[in-house]
């Protein structure tokens, strides 16, 4: 089945018979968070215009915004799911799944899917619920909707495929990687040609979407340390795909790129970060846990530049669009940085609440979602 043809363009969990929540890694030390340096005056060397705004209930959940052409699909923690035309900000449809959400949202432009706190995957179309199916475990990764199927990656490292129209369970594959913890953060799940690509521990795995069997596996990082927390290196957050090359982040360990045709690791570089990466044909971009923004050369991973003027700030993964990188912050600021050196070109503050997800681009519009449920469309010059 050709997914490419059919589809339009940290807390942790312990796995086992019963999964037990443990404390957030950042809170383990008990050390107060250092205060970041004051921002320099906004240079405003890039024009950024707010084109439209929309409103959702609060988004205090791991949100991944789905983009299909000019349509963005978003979700709120109370179970609200909405599709918005990114050209005008017009709401195309809105629905409620009737339960609080823990992950979302995936969409192919026709069918959308989210996961509730009751461990149900819910599919919607045109603002109506199509079906609901129970999962074997919690999931923090948005479902993938592709090839008339809905794929779900659960925290117990199982991957399940459902029929997109009926919700019939088609297959489930369970994988063991030897790690006893997994992240309570969105993982990696995407289609590349006729292969379903998923993050399993620190490995990128290419699967046959018809049955879930592995075609190849490529390690982006290797577990290290002497205890379970130190060895936690799951792939997390957004990835950068250019052609058949997928670049991803291993939690607090590395950034690396994989050739998905040959199933071969091209390069990996140490990187201490917890969110995903962005990229373009030339570079891969990421944010470190100390607020440094880094660019690596895409073909071999050699460092191109790093920018530390946002040090000690909690940042999203970067979005590469036009001549800028767009990075959200937990203070509510959205930074527009130069792709050439990471310097600030402009910054905006949508509604003062934290940025809830990595910004996305739909058409010529950068879409930003905040914790207060604001959805904002910006047009950089």
Short mmCIF file of C-alpha atoms in Angstrom, two decimals:
data_model
loop_
_atom_site.label_atom_id
_atom_site.label_comp_id
_atom_site.label_asym_id
_atom_site.label_seq_id
_atom_site.Cartn_x
_atom_site.Cartn_y
_atom_site.Cartn_z
CA UNK A 1 0.00 0.00 0.00
CA UNK A 2 1.47 3.34 -1.02
CA UNK A 3 0.89 5.78 1.82
CA UNK A 4 2.54 8.57 -0.15
CA UNK A 5 0.06 8.14 -2.96
CA UNK A 6 -3.03 7.75 -0.78
CA UNK A 7 -2.21 10.53 1.68
CA UNK A 8 -2.33 14.27 0.91
CA UNK A 9 0.54 16.25 0.88
CA UNK A 10 8.85 15.01 30.78
CA UNK A 11 7.45 12.82 32.79
CA UNK A 12 8.03 9.20 32.05
CA UNK A 13 6.13 5.93 32.27
CA UNK A 14 7.38 2.59 33.47
CA UNK A 15 6.27 -0.19 31.16
CA UNK A 16 5.13 -3.65 32.13
CA UNK A 17 1.93 -5.36 33.24
CA UNK A 18 0.98 -2.19 35.08
CA UNK A 19 2.42 1.18 34.12
CA UNK A 20 3.36 3.48 36.97
CA UNK A 21 3.86 7.21 36.64
CA UNK A 22 7.10 8.65 37.99
CA UNK A 23 8.05 12.27 38.66
CA UNK A 24 9.07 14.63 35.90
CA UNK A 25 12.75 14.34 35.11
CA UNK A 26 13.25 18.08 35.31
CA UNK A 27 11.94 18.06 38.87
CA UNK A 28 14.17 15.24 40.11
CA UNK A 29 16.98 17.50 41.24
CA UNK A 30 14.78 19.93 43.18
CA UNK A 31 16.98 22.79 41.95
CA UNK A 32 15.06 26.00 41.12
CA UNK A 33 15.05 26.91 37.44
CA UNK A 34 17.58 29.69 36.70
CA UNK A 35 16.08 32.97 35.50
CA UNK A 36 16.72 33.60 31.81
CA UNK A 37 18.41 36.80 30.67
CA UNK A 38 16.23 39.69 29.59
CA UNK A 39 15.38 39.82 25.90
CA UNK A 40 17.07 42.51 23.85
CA UNK A 41 14.86 45.10 22.13
CA UNK A 42 12.88 43.65 19.25
CA UNK A 43 14.82 44.46 16.04
CA UNK A 44 11.74 44.01 13.81
CA UNK A 45 13.90 43.44 10.75
CA UNK A 46 11.24 41.04 9.42
CA UNK A 47 7.64 42.12 8.99
CA UNK A 48 5.17 39.75 10.70
CA UNK A 49 1.44 40.37 10.30
CA UNK A 50 -1.30 38.70 12.34
CA UNK A 51 -3.79 37.53 9.70
CA UNK A 52 -6.47 35.96 11.87
CA UNK A 53 -7.25 34.37 15.21
CA UNK A 54 -9.55 31.59 16.45
CA UNK A 55 -10.40 30.25 19.90
CA UNK A 56 -10.43 26.83 21.53
CA UNK A 57 -10.76 25.76 25.16
CA UNK A 58 -7.48 25.28 27.08
CA UNK A 59 -4.77 23.13 25.47
CA UNK A 60 -2.99 21.57 28.48
CA UNK A 61 -2.13 18.33 26.69
CA UNK A 62 0.56 17.14 24.27
CA UNK A 63 -0.73 18.72 21.04
CA UNK A 64 0.50 18.05 17.53
CA UNK A 65 -1.20 20.22 14.91
CA UNK A 66 -2.19 18.43 11.67
CA UNK A 67 -1.64 20.19 8.34
CA UNK A 68 -3.28 19.13 5.06
CA UNK A 69 -2.90 21.70 2.32
CA UNK A 70 -4.49 24.91 3.59
CA UNK A 71 -6.33 23.16 6.44
CA UNK A 72 -5.03 22.86 10.00
CA UNK A 73 -6.73 20.55 12.50
CA UNK A 74 -6.32 21.36 16.18
CA UNK A 75 -7.65 20.00 19.48
CA UNK A 76 -8.17 21.08 23.08
CA UNK A 77 -7.87 19.12 26.30
CA UNK A 78 -11.64 19.01 26.91
CA UNK A 79 -12.21 16.95 23.75
CA UNK A 80 -12.85 19.75 21.26
CA UNK A 81 -11.49 19.12 17.76
CA UNK A 82 -11.65 21.74 15.00
CA UNK A 83 -10.53 22.19 11.40
CA UNK A 84 -9.56 25.71 10.30
CA UNK A 85 -8.86 27.19 6.87
CA UNK A 86 -5.39 28.71 7.31
CA UNK A 87 -5.97 31.20 4.49
CA UNK A 88 -8.76 33.04 6.31
CA UNK A 89 -9.03 31.56 9.80
CA UNK A 90 -12.53 30.31 8.97
CA UNK A 91 -13.65 27.34 11.02
CA UNK A 92 -14.56 24.47 8.70
CA UNK A 93 -15.99 22.27 11.41
CA UNK A 94 -15.87 21.75 15.18
CA UNK A 95 -16.83 18.72 17.25
CA UNK A 96 -16.48 17.25 20.73
CA UNK A 97 -15.50 13.65 21.35
CA UNK A 98 -17.14 13.75 24.79
CA UNK A 99 -14.00 12.98 26.82
CA UNK A 100 -10.79 14.76 27.78
CA UNK A 101 -7.87 14.22 25.42
CA UNK A 102 -4.37 13.00 26.09
CA UNK A 103 -3.02 13.14 22.50
CA UNK A 104 -3.91 14.59 19.12
CA UNK A 105 -4.44 15.39 16.44
CA UNK A 106 -3.83 13.38 13.28
CA UNK A 107 -5.61 13.97 9.97
CA UNK A 108 -5.42 13.19 6.27
CA UNK A 109 -7.72 16.09 5.41
CA UNK A 110 -10.83 13.92 5.52
CA UNK A 111 -10.59 11.89 8.72
CA UNK A 112 -9.16 13.22 11.99
CA UNK A 113 -8.15 11.15 15.03
CA UNK A 114 -7.37 11.86 18.69
CA UNK A 115 -6.85 9.80 21.86
CA UNK A 116 -8.80 10.29 25.10
CA UNK A 117 -7.66 9.93 28.71
CA UNK A 118 -9.88 6.83 28.81
CA UNK A 119 -7.45 5.19 26.33
CA UNK A 120 -9.80 5.39 23.37
CA UNK A 121 -8.82 6.39 19.87
CA UNK A 122 -11.60 8.45 18.30
CA UNK A 123 -12.02 9.13 14.57
CA UNK A 124 -14.02 12.05 13.20
CA UNK A 125 -15.06 13.27 9.77
CA UNK A 126 -16.85 16.50 8.90
CA UNK A 127 -17.38 17.34 12.56
CA UNK A 128 -18.99 14.00 13.46
CA UNK A 129 -17.57 11.09 15.44
CA UNK A 130 -17.13 8.04 13.21
CA UNK A 131 -15.99 5.48 15.75
CA UNK A 132 -14.20 4.88 19.05
CA UNK A 133 -11.93 1.95 19.92
CA UNK A 134 -10.18 1.01 23.17
CA UNK A 135 -6.37 0.94 23.27
CA UNK A 136 -4.12 -1.40 25.25
CA UNK A 137 -2.25 1.46 26.95
CA UNK A 138 -1.95 5.24 27.16
CA UNK A 139 -0.52 7.10 24.21
CA UNK A 140 0.98 10.58 23.99
CA UNK A 141 1.59 10.58 20.24
CA UNK A 142 -1.04 11.88 17.84
CA UNK A 143 -2.54 9.11 15.68
CA UNK A 144 -1.36 8.97 12.08
CA UNK A 145 -4.15 8.96 9.48
CA UNK A 146 -2.91 7.70 6.11
CA UNK A 147 -3.91 5.25 3.40
CA UNK A 148 -7.48 5.00 4.73
CA UNK A 149 -6.11 3.73 8.04
CA UNK A 150 -5.49 5.13 11.51
CA UNK A 151 -2.20 4.12 13.15
CA UNK A 152 -1.65 4.50 16.89
CA UNK A 153 1.61 4.24 18.82
CA UNK A 154 1.03 3.44 22.51
CA UNK A 155 3.26 3.96 25.53
CA UNK A 156 3.78 0.20 25.89
CA UNK A 157 5.62 0.38 22.53
CA UNK A 158 2.83 -1.29 20.61
CA UNK A 159 1.67 -0.02 17.21
CA UNK A 160 -1.90 -0.68 16.10
CA UNK A 161 -3.63 -0.14 12.77
CA UNK A 162 -7.38 0.49 12.48
CA UNK A 163 -9.59 0.71 9.43
CA UNK A 164 -10.24 4.42 8.97
CA UNK A 165 -13.92 4.04 8.06
CA UNK A 166 -15.08 1.40 10.54
CA UNK A 167 -12.49 1.33 13.33
CA UNK A 168 -11.92 -2.40 12.84
CA UNK A 169 -8.59 -3.43 14.35
CA UNK A 170 -6.39 -4.66 11.53
CA UNK A 171 -3.18 -5.54 13.37
CA UNK A 172 -1.10 -4.87 16.47
CA UNK A 173 2.66 -5.23 16.77
CA UNK A 174 4.37 -5.18 20.17
CA UNK A 175 8.07 -4.40 20.42
CA UNK A 176 10.50 -4.77 23.30
CA UNK A 177 13.60 -2.58 23.35
CA UNK A 178 14.99 -3.41 26.78
CA UNK A 179 14.22 -0.02 28.32
CA UNK A 180 11.89 -0.01 31.32
CA UNK A 181 10.78 3.61 30.87
CA UNK A 182 9.15 5.53 28.06
CA UNK A 183 8.53 9.25 27.77
CA UNK A 184 5.23 10.92 28.48
CA UNK A 185 5.81 13.02 25.37
CA UNK A 186 4.80 12.74 21.72
CA UNK A 187 6.91 10.26 19.80
CA UNK A 188 7.63 9.72 16.10
CA UNK A 189 5.08 8.30 13.66
CA UNK A 190 4.91 9.23 9.96
CA UNK A 191 4.52 7.77 6.45
CA UNK A 192 7.44 7.76 4.02
CA UNK A 193 6.44 6.37 0.63
CA UNK A 194 4.96 2.91 1.25
CA UNK A 195 6.61 2.56 4.69
CA UNK A 196 5.26 3.38 8.14
CA UNK A 197 8.12 4.96 10.10
CA UNK A 198 7.99 4.98 13.92
CA UNK A 199 10.26 5.70 16.83
CA UNK A 200 10.76 2.66 19.04
CA UNK A 201 13.04 3.53 21.92
CA UNK A 202 16.09 5.18 20.38
CA UNK A 203 15.56 3.49 17.02
CA UNK A 204 13.75 4.64 13.91
CA UNK A 205 11.85 1.61 12.58
CA UNK A 206 10.39 1.16 9.10
CA UNK A 207 7.31 -1.05 9.08
CA UNK A 208 5.08 -2.63 6.48
CA UNK A 209 1.77 -0.75 6.94
CA UNK A 210 -0.19 -3.83 5.87
CA UNK A 211 0.90 -5.93 8.86
CA UNK A 212 3.32 -3.93 11.04
CA UNK A 213 6.33 -6.17 10.35
CA UNK A 214 9.73 -4.47 10.43
CA UNK A 215 11.50 -3.73 7.18
CA UNK A 216 14.51 -2.02 8.79
CA UNK A 217 15.74 -0.49 12.04
CA UNK A 218 18.25 2.34 12.51
CA UNK A 219 19.52 3.50 15.93
CA UNK A 220 19.68 7.30 16.34
CA UNK A 221 21.24 6.98 19.81
CA UNK A 222 22.38 4.32 22.25
CA UNK A 223 21.15 4.08 25.85
CA UNK A 224 23.75 5.29 28.32
CA UNK A 225 24.07 5.68 32.08
CA UNK A 226 23.64 3.32 34.99
CA UNK A 227 19.94 3.69 35.85
CA UNK A 228 16.61 3.66 34.02
CA UNK A 229 16.23 7.45 33.91
CA UNK A 230 19.74 8.03 32.53
CA UNK A 231 19.13 5.36 29.88
CA UNK A 232 15.91 6.97 28.64
CA UNK A 233 16.57 7.98 25.01
CA UNK A 234 13.23 7.62 23.21
CA UNK A 235 12.78 9.48 19.93
CA UNK A 236 10.53 12.45 20.57
CA UNK A 237 8.73 15.36 18.94
CA UNK A 238 8.64 16.65 15.40
CA UNK A 239 10.99 15.30 12.72
CA UNK A 240 12.47 16.86 9.59
CA UNK A 241 11.81 14.96 6.39
CA UNK A 242 13.34 15.91 3.05
CA UNK A 243 12.73 13.28 0.38
CA UNK A 244 13.64 9.88 1.82
CA UNK A 245 15.75 11.31 4.65
CA UNK A 246 14.19 11.63 8.11
CA UNK A 247 16.02 13.44 10.91
CA UNK A 248 14.91 13.01 14.53
CA UNK A 249 15.83 13.74 18.12
CA UNK A 250 16.65 11.16 20.78
CA UNK A 251 15.65 12.58 24.17
CA UNK A 252 18.57 14.33 25.90
CA UNK A 253 21.02 12.29 23.82
CA UNK A 254 21.40 13.01 20.11
CA UNK A 255 20.06 14.28 16.81
CA UNK A 256 20.48 12.07 13.76
CA UNK A 257 19.35 11.44 10.17
CA UNK A 258 18.27 8.15 8.58
CA UNK A 259 18.01 7.09 4.94
CA UNK A 260 14.57 5.43 4.94
CA UNK A 261 15.11 3.62 1.62
CA UNK A 262 18.15 1.70 2.83
CA UNK A 263 17.19 1.83 6.52
CA UNK A 264 20.65 3.20 7.28
CA UNK A 265 21.80 5.80 9.80
CA UNK A 266 23.53 8.64 7.93
CA UNK A 267 24.87 10.49 10.96
CA UNK A 268 24.23 11.19 14.62
CA UNK A 269 25.51 14.03 16.82
CA UNK A 270 25.28 14.53 20.59
CA UNK A 271 22.52 16.97 21.54
CA UNK A 272 20.91 17.63 24.91
CA UNK A 273 17.30 18.48 24.13
CA UNK A 274 13.80 17.20 24.76
CA UNK A 275 11.79 18.45 21.77
CA UNK A 276 11.94 17.52 18.11
CA UNK A 277 13.74 19.12 15.20
CA UNK A 278 12.94 21.17 12.12
CA UNK A 279 14.82 21.42 8.88
CA UNK A 280 15.17 22.17 5.19
CA UNK A 281 17.25 20.88 2.28
CA UNK A 282 20.39 22.44 3.73
CA UNK A 283 20.18 22.02 7.51
CA UNK A 284 18.56 20.44 10.54
CA UNK A 285 17.60 22.79 13.39
CA UNK A 286 17.02 22.06 17.05
CA UNK A 287 16.70 23.66 20.48
CA UNK A 288 18.81 22.46 23.39
CA UNK A 289 17.49 22.17 26.95
CA UNK A 290 19.48 25.30 27.89
CA UNK A 291 17.76 27.40 25.20
CA UNK A 292 20.57 27.31 22.64
CA UNK A 293 19.37 27.03 19.03
CA UNK A 294 21.60 24.84 16.85
CA UNK A 295 21.91 24.18 13.10
CA UNK A 296 23.58 21.03 11.74
CA UNK A 297 24.51 20.48 8.09
CA UNK A 298 21.96 18.06 6.73
CA UNK A 299 24.22 15.87 4.61
CA UNK A 300 26.79 15.04 7.31
CA UNK A 301 25.69 16.55 10.65
CA UNK A 302 28.54 19.02 10.95
CA UNK A 303 27.63 22.07 13.09
CA UNK A 304 26.78 25.18 11.05
CA UNK A 305 26.00 27.65 13.85
CA UNK A 306 24.56 27.98 17.33
CA UNK A 307 22.77 30.94 18.92
CA UNK A 308 22.60 31.42 22.67
CA UNK A 309 20.63 34.66 23.06
CA UNK A 310 17.60 32.58 24.20
CA UNK A 311 19.61 30.65 26.79
CA UNK A 312 17.69 29.29 29.79
CA UNK A 313 14.39 29.71 27.96
CA UNK A 314 12.07 26.74 27.40
CA UNK A 315 11.53 26.51 23.65
CA UNK A 316 9.56 24.42 21.18
CA UNK A 317 11.18 22.68 18.26
CA UNK A 318 11.91 25.13 15.41
CA UNK A 319 9.78 25.49 12.30
CA UNK A 320 11.75 26.36 9.16
CA UNK A 321 9.71 28.60 6.86
CA UNK A 322 10.88 31.13 4.29
CA UNK A 323 14.09 32.70 5.56
CA UNK A 324 13.20 32.19 9.21
CA UNK A 325 13.00 29.72 12.05
CA UNK A 326 9.86 30.07 14.15
CA UNK A 327 10.29 29.02 17.79
CA UNK A 328 7.66 29.17 20.54
CA UNK A 329 8.41 29.75 24.23
CA UNK A 330 6.67 28.84 27.48
CA UNK A 331 6.47 32.56 28.35
CA UNK A 332 4.07 33.02 25.42
CA UNK A 333 6.56 34.61 23.03
CA UNK A 334 7.04 33.46 19.43
CA UNK A 335 10.53 34.16 18.08
CA UNK A 336 11.26 34.63 14.37
CA UNK A 337 14.96 33.85 13.90
CA UNK A 338 17.25 34.01 10.89
CA UNK A 339 17.97 30.64 9.29
CA UNK A 340 21.45 31.91 8.46
CA UNK A 341 22.70 32.51 12.00
CA UNK A 342 19.81 32.25 14.48
CA UNK A 343 19.65 35.98 15.22
CA UNK A 344 16.29 37.46 16.19
CA UNK A 345 14.41 39.11 13.32
CA UNK A 346 11.11 39.71 15.13
CA UNK A 347 9.02 38.41 18.00
CA UNK A 348 5.31 38.41 18.82
CA UNK A 349 3.22 37.50 21.87
CA UNK A 350 -0.13 36.00 20.81
CA UNK A 351 -2.11 36.05 24.09
CA UNK A 352 0.46 35.83 26.89
CA UNK A 353 0.04 32.12 27.63
CA UNK A 354 2.61 29.43 26.84
CA UNK A 355 2.95 28.17 23.28
CA UNK A 356 1.26 24.75 23.34
CA UNK A 357 2.77 23.07 20.27
CA UNK A 358 5.52 23.44 17.71
CA UNK A 359 4.32 26.07 15.20
CA UNK A 360 3.26 24.77 11.78
CA UNK A 361 2.95 26.31 8.33
CA UNK A 362 -0.08 25.90 6.07
CA UNK A 363 0.13 27.67 2.72
CA UNK A 364 1.68 31.05 3.47
CA UNK A 365 0.50 31.15 7.09
CA UNK A 366 2.38 30.24 10.27
CA UNK A 367 -0.11 28.81 12.78
CA UNK A 368 0.55 29.06 16.52
CA UNK A 369 -1.56 27.49 19.31
CA UNK A 370 -1.39 28.67 22.93
CA UNK A 371 -2.20 26.98 26.24
CA UNK A 372 -5.20 29.30 26.67
CA UNK A 373 -6.63 27.90 23.43
CA UNK A 374 -5.73 30.76 21.12
CA UNK A 375 -5.07 29.81 17.50
CA UNK A 376 -3.21 32.53 15.60
CA UNK A 377 -2.31 32.85 11.93
CA UNK A 378 0.78 34.95 11.12
CA UNK A 379 2.19 35.98 7.74
CA UNK A 380 5.93 36.72 7.74
CA UNK A 381 7.18 38.90 4.90
#
